[in-house]
CSV table of C-alpha atoms in Angstrom, one decimal:
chain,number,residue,atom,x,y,z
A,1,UNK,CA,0.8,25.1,5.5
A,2,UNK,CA,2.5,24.2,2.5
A,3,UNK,CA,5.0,21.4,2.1
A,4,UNK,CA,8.8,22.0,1.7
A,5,UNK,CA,8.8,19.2,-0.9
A,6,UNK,CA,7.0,20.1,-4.5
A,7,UNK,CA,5.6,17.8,-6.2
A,8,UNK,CA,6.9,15.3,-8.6
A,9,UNK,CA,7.3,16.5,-12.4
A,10,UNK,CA,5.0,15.5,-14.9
A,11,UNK,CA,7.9,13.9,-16.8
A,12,UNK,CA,8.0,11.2,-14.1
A,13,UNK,CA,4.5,10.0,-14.4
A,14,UNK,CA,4.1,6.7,-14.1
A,15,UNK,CA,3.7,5.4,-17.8
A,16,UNK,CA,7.7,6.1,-17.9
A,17,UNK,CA,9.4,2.4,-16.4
A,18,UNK,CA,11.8,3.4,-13.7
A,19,UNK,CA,15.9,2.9,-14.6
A,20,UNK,CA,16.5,-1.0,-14.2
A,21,UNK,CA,13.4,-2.3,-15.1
A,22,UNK,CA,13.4,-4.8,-18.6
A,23,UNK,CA,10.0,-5.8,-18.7
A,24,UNK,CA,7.3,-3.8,-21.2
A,25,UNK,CA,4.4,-2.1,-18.6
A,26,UNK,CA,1.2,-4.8,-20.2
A,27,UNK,CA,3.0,-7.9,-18.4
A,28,UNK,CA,2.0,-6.0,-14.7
A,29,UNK,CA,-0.7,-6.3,-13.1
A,30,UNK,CA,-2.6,-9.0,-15.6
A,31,UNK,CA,-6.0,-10.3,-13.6
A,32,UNK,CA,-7.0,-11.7,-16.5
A,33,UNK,CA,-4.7,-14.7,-16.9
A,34,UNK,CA,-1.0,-16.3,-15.8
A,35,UNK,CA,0.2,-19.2,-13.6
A,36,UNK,CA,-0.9,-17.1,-10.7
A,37,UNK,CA,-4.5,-16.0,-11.2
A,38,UNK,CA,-6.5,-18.7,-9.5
A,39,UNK,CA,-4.4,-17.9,-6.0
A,40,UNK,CA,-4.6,-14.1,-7.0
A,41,UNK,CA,-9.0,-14.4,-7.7
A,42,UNK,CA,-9.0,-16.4,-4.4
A,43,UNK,CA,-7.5,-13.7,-2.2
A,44,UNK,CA,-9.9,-11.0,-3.7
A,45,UNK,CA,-13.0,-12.9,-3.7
A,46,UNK,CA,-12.2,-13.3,0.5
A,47,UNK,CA,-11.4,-10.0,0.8
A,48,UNK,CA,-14.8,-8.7,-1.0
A,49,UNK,CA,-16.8,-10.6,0.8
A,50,UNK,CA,-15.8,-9.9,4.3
A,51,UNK,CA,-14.3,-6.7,4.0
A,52,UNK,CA,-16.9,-4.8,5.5
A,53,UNK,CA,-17.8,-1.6,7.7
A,54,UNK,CA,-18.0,-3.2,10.5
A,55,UNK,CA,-15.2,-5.6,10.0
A,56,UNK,CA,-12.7,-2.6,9.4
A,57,UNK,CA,-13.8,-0.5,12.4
A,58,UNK,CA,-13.1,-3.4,14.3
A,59,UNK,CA,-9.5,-3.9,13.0
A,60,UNK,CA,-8.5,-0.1,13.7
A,61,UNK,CA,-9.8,-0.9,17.1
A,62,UNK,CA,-8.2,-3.9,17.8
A,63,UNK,CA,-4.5,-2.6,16.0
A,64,UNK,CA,-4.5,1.3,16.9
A,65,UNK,CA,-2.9,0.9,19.6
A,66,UNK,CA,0.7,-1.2,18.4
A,67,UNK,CA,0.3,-3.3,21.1
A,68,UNK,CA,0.8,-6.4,19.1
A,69,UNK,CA,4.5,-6.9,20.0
A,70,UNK,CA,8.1,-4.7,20.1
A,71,UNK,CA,10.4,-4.8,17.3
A,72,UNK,CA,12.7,-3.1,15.1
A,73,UNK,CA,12.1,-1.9,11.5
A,74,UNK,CA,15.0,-4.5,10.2
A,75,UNK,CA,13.4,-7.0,12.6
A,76,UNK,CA,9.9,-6.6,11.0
A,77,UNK,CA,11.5,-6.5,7.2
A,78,UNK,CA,13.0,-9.9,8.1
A,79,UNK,CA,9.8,-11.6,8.9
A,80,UNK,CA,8.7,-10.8,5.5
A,81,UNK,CA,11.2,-13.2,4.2
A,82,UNK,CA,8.3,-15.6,5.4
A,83,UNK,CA,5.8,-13.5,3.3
A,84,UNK,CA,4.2,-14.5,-0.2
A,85,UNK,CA,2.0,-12.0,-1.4
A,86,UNK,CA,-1.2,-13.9,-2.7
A,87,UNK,CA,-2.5,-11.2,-4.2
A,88,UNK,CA,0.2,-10.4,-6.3
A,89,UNK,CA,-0.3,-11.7,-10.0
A,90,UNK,CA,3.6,-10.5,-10.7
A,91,UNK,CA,5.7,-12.2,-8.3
A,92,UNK,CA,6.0,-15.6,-6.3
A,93,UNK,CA,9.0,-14.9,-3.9
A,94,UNK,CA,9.3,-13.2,-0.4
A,95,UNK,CA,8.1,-9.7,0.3
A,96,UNK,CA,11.4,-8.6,1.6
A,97,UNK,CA,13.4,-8.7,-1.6
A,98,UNK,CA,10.6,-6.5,-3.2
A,99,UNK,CA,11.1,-4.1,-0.1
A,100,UNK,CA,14.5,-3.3,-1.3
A,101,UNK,CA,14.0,-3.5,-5.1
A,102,UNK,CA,11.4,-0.3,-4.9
A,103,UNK,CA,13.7,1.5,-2.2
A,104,UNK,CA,16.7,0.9,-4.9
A,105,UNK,CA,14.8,1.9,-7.6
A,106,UNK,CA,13.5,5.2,-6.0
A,107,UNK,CA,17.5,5.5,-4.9
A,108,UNK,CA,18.6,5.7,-7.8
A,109,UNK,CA,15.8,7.9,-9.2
A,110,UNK,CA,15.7,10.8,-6.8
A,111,UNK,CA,19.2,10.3,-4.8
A,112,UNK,CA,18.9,13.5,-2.9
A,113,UNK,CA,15.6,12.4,-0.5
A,114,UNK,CA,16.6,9.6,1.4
A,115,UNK,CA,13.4,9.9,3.4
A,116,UNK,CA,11.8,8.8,-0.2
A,117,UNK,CA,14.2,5.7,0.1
A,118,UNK,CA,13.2,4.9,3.3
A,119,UNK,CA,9.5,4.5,1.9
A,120,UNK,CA,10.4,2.1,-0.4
A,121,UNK,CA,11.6,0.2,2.0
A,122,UNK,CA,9.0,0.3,4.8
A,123,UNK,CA,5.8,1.1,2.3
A,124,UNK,CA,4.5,-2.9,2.6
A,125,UNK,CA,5.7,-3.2,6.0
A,126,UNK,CA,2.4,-3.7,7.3
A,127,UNK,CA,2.1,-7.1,5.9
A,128,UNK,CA,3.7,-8.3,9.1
A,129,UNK,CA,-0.2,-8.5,9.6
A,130,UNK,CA,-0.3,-11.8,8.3
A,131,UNK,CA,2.5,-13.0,10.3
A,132,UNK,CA,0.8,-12.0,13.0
A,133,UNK,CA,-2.5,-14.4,12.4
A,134,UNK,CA,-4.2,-12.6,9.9
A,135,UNK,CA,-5.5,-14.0,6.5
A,136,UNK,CA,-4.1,-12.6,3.8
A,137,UNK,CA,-7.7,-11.1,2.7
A,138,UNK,CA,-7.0,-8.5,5.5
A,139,UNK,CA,-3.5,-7.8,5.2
A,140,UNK,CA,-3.0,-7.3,0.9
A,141,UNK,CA,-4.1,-6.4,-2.2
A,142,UNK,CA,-5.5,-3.5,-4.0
A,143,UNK,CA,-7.6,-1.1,-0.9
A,144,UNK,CA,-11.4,0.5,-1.6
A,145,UNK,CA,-13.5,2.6,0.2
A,146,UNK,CA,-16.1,0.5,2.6
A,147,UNK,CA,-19.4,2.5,3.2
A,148,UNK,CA,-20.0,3.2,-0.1
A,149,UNK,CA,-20.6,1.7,-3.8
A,150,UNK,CA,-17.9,-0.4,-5.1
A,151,UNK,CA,-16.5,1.6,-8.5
A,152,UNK,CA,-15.6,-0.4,-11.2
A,153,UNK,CA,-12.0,-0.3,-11.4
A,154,UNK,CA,-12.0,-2.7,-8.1
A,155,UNK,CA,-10.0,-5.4,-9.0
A,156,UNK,CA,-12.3,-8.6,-9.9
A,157,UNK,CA,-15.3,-6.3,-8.1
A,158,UNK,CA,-17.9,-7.7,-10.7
A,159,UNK,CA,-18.0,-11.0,-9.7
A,160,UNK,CA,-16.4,-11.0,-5.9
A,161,UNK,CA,-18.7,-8.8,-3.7
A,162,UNK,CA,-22.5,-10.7,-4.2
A,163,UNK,CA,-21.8,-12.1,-0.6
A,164,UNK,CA,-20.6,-8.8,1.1
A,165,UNK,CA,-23.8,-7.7,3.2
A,166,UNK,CA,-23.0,-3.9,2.8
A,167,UNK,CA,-23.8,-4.3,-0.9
A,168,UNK,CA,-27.4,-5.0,0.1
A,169,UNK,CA,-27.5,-2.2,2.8
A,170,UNK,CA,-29.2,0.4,1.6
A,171,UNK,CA,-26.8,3.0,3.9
A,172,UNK,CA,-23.8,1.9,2.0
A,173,UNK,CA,-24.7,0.9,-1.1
A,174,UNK,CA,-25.1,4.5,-3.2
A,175,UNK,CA,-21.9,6.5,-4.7
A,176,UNK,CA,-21.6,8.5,-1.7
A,177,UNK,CA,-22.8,5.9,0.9
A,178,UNK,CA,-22.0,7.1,4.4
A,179,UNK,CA,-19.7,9.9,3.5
A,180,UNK,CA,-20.2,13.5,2.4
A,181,UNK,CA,-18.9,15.3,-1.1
A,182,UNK,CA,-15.2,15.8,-1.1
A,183,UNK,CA,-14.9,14.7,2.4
A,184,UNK,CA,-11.2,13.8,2.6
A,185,UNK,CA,-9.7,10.5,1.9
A,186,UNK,CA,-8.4,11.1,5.6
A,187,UNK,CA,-12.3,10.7,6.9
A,188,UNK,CA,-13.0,7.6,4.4
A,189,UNK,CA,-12.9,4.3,5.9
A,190,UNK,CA,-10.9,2.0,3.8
A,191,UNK,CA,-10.6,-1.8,3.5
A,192,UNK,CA,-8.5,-2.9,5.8
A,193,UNK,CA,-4.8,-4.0,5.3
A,194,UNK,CA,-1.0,-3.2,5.5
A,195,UNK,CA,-1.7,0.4,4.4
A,196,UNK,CA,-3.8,1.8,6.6
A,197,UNK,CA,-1.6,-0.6,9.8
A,198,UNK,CA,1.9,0.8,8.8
A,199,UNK,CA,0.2,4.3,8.7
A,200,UNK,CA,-1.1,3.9,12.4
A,201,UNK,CA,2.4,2.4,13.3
A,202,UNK,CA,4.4,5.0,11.5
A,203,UNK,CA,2.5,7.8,13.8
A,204,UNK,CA,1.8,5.8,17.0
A,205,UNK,CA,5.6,5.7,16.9
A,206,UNK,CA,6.5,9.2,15.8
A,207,UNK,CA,8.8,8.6,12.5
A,208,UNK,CA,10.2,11.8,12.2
A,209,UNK,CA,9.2,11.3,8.2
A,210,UNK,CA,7.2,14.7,6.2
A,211,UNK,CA,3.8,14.2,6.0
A,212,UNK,CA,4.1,13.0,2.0
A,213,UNK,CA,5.9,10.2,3.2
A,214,UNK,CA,2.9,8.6,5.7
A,215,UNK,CA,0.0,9.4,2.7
A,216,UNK,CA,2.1,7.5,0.2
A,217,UNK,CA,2.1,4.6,2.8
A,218,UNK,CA,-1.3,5.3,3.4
A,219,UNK,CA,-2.7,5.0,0.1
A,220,UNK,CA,-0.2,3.6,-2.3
A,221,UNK,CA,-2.1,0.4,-2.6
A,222,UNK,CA,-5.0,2.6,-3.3
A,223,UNK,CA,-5.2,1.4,-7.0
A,224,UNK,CA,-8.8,2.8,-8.1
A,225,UNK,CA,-8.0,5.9,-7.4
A,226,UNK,CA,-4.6,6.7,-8.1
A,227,UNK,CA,-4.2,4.3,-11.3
A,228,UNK,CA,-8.0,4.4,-12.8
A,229,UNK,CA,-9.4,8.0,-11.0
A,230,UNK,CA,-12.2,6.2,-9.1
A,231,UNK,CA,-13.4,7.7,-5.9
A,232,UNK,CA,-12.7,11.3,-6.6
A,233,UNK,CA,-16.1,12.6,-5.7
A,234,UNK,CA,-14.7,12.3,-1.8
A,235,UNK,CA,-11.4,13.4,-2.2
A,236,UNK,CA,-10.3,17.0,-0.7
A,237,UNK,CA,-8.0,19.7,-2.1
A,238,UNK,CA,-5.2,18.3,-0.3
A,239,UNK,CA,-5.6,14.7,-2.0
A,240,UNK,CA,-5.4,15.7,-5.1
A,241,UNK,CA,-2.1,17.8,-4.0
A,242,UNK,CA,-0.7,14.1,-2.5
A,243,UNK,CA,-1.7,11.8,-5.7
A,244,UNK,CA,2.0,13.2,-7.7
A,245,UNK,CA,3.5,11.6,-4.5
A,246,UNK,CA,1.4,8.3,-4.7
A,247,UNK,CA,1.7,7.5,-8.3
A,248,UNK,CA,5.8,8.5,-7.9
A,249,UNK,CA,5.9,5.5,-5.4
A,250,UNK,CA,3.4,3.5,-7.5
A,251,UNK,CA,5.8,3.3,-10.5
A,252,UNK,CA,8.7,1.7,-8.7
A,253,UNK,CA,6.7,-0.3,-6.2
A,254,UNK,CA,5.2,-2.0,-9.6
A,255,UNK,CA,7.8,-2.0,-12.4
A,256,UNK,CA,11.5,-3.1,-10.1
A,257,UNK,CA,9.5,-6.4,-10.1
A,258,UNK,CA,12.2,-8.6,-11.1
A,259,UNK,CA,13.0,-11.7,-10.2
A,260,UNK,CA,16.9,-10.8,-9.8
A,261,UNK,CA,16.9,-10.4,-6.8
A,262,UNK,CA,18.9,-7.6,-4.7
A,263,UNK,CA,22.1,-8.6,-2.7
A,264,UNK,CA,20.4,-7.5,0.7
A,265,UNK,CA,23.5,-7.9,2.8
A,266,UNK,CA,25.2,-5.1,0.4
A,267,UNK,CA,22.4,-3.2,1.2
A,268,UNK,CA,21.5,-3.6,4.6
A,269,UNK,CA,24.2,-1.0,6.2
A,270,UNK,CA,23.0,2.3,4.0
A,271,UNK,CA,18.7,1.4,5.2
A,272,UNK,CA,19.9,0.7,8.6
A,273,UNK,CA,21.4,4.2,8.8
A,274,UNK,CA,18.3,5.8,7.2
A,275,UNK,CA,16.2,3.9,10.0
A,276,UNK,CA,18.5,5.0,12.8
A,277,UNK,CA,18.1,8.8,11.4
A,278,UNK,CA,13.9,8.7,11.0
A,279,UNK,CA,12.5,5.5,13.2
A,280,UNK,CA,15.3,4.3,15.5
A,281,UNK,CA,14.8,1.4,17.8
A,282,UNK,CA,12.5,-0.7,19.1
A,283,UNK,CA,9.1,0.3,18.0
A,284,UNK,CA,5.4,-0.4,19.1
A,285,UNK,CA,3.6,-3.0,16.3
């Protein structure tokens, strides 16, 4: 079944900086030094050593179901005011603000899909993870396959995954590892994090979103594959359809980084009207 929505232009890639955005494209993004990087390296050396086959069939388990708690979409957005992203080389203040920076930007942008606004906005909700006990190892950052070899474009994934025992198991540990040739990333079991959560909570509860809307949630923080073309070798027909979609989110969930930050009670009336037309009321966490 084809979708209704076509595809992004290739005019909008993402090496064109969304309206808004001042700074030049190198200062994103920069594991290799700034004030940040020792926090940052931290994170990822966790998260590569414990991210693991076992470990993420274990969290699908344990948060498939939304049981965690009841809330609202506004409700979850304002416990990220708690939130710090310590992964995040690029920015040092709450995860709400950049919430509503990328859903402005993509406003702006493409004014006649408000569902795409409504993306921006709910795309890192799942970091309510970490508010709910998790470390931030399992809740952010860049995602990668598990069950297979680590590609190079892994963030830090040279010197970060000598203590992660699926390296040294010998089911895991080629290119293809446990999965077949152009399986589907829908079949691939990724690390685990606020991706793959707000996914399962956008379908556990229904949002009446189209489908491009839960892959770009899915995957957007998906960087090997949709920034450096890692990982193709499993992807299906209909991935390669979906990567327009993910790299359109990509370039305004990276480059409305700013640290002006948005005037959220100006704001808050026009998402709360989005939310009551695609995921209203209390939802299942």
């Amino acid at each position: 079944m084809s979708s209704p929505f076509p595809p992004p232009q290739e005019s909008n890639c993402p090496t064109e900086l969304p309206h808004g955005t001042a700074e030049p494209q190198h200062q994103y993004r920069n594991y290799t030094e700034g004030k940040l990087l020792e926090r940052v390296y931290h994170t990822y050396r966790l998260m590569h050593t414990h991210q693991t086959v076992d470990f993420v069939r274990k969290k699908c388990a344990q948060y498939g179901p939304c049981s965690q708690r009841r809330m609202t979409v506004m409700e979850a957005l304002e416990l990220l005011d708690e939130l710090v992203d310590e992964s995040d080389p690029d920015v040092d203040f709450p995860n709400s603000f950049h919430a509503y920076q990328t859903a402005e930007g993509i406003r702006r942008a493409h004014p006649d899909k408000d569902w795409f606004h409504l993306v921006g906005l709910l795309h890192d909700l799942g970091k309510v993870l970490a508010l709910f006990g998790e470390p931030q190892w399992a809740v952010v950052g860049d995602t990668f396959p598990v069950g297979c070899k680590v590609q190079k474009s892994v963030v830090f994934g040279d010197s970060t995954f000598h203590d992660n025992p699926d390296t040294k198991d010998p089911r895991y540990s080629t290119e293809y590892g446990m999965y077949q040739p152009r399986c589907g990333l829908e079949n691939v079991l990724m690390s685990w994090g606020h991706d793959e959560y707000m996914y399962r909570v956008m379908k556990f509860n229904n949002f009446a979103l189209p489908k491009e809307a839960f892959y770009m949630v899915r995957f957007h923080s998906f960087y090997p594959w949709h920034a450096h073309g890692d990982y193709e070798h499993l992807c299906s027909e209909e991935d390669l359809r979906m990567l327009p979609w993910v790299r359109e989110l990509n370039k305004f969930d990276l480059y409305t980084k700013q640290e002006e930050l948005p005037d959220v009670q100006q704001l808050r009336g026009y998402y709360q009207s989005l939310i009551d037309k695609y995921c209203p009321g209390e939802l299942c966490w």
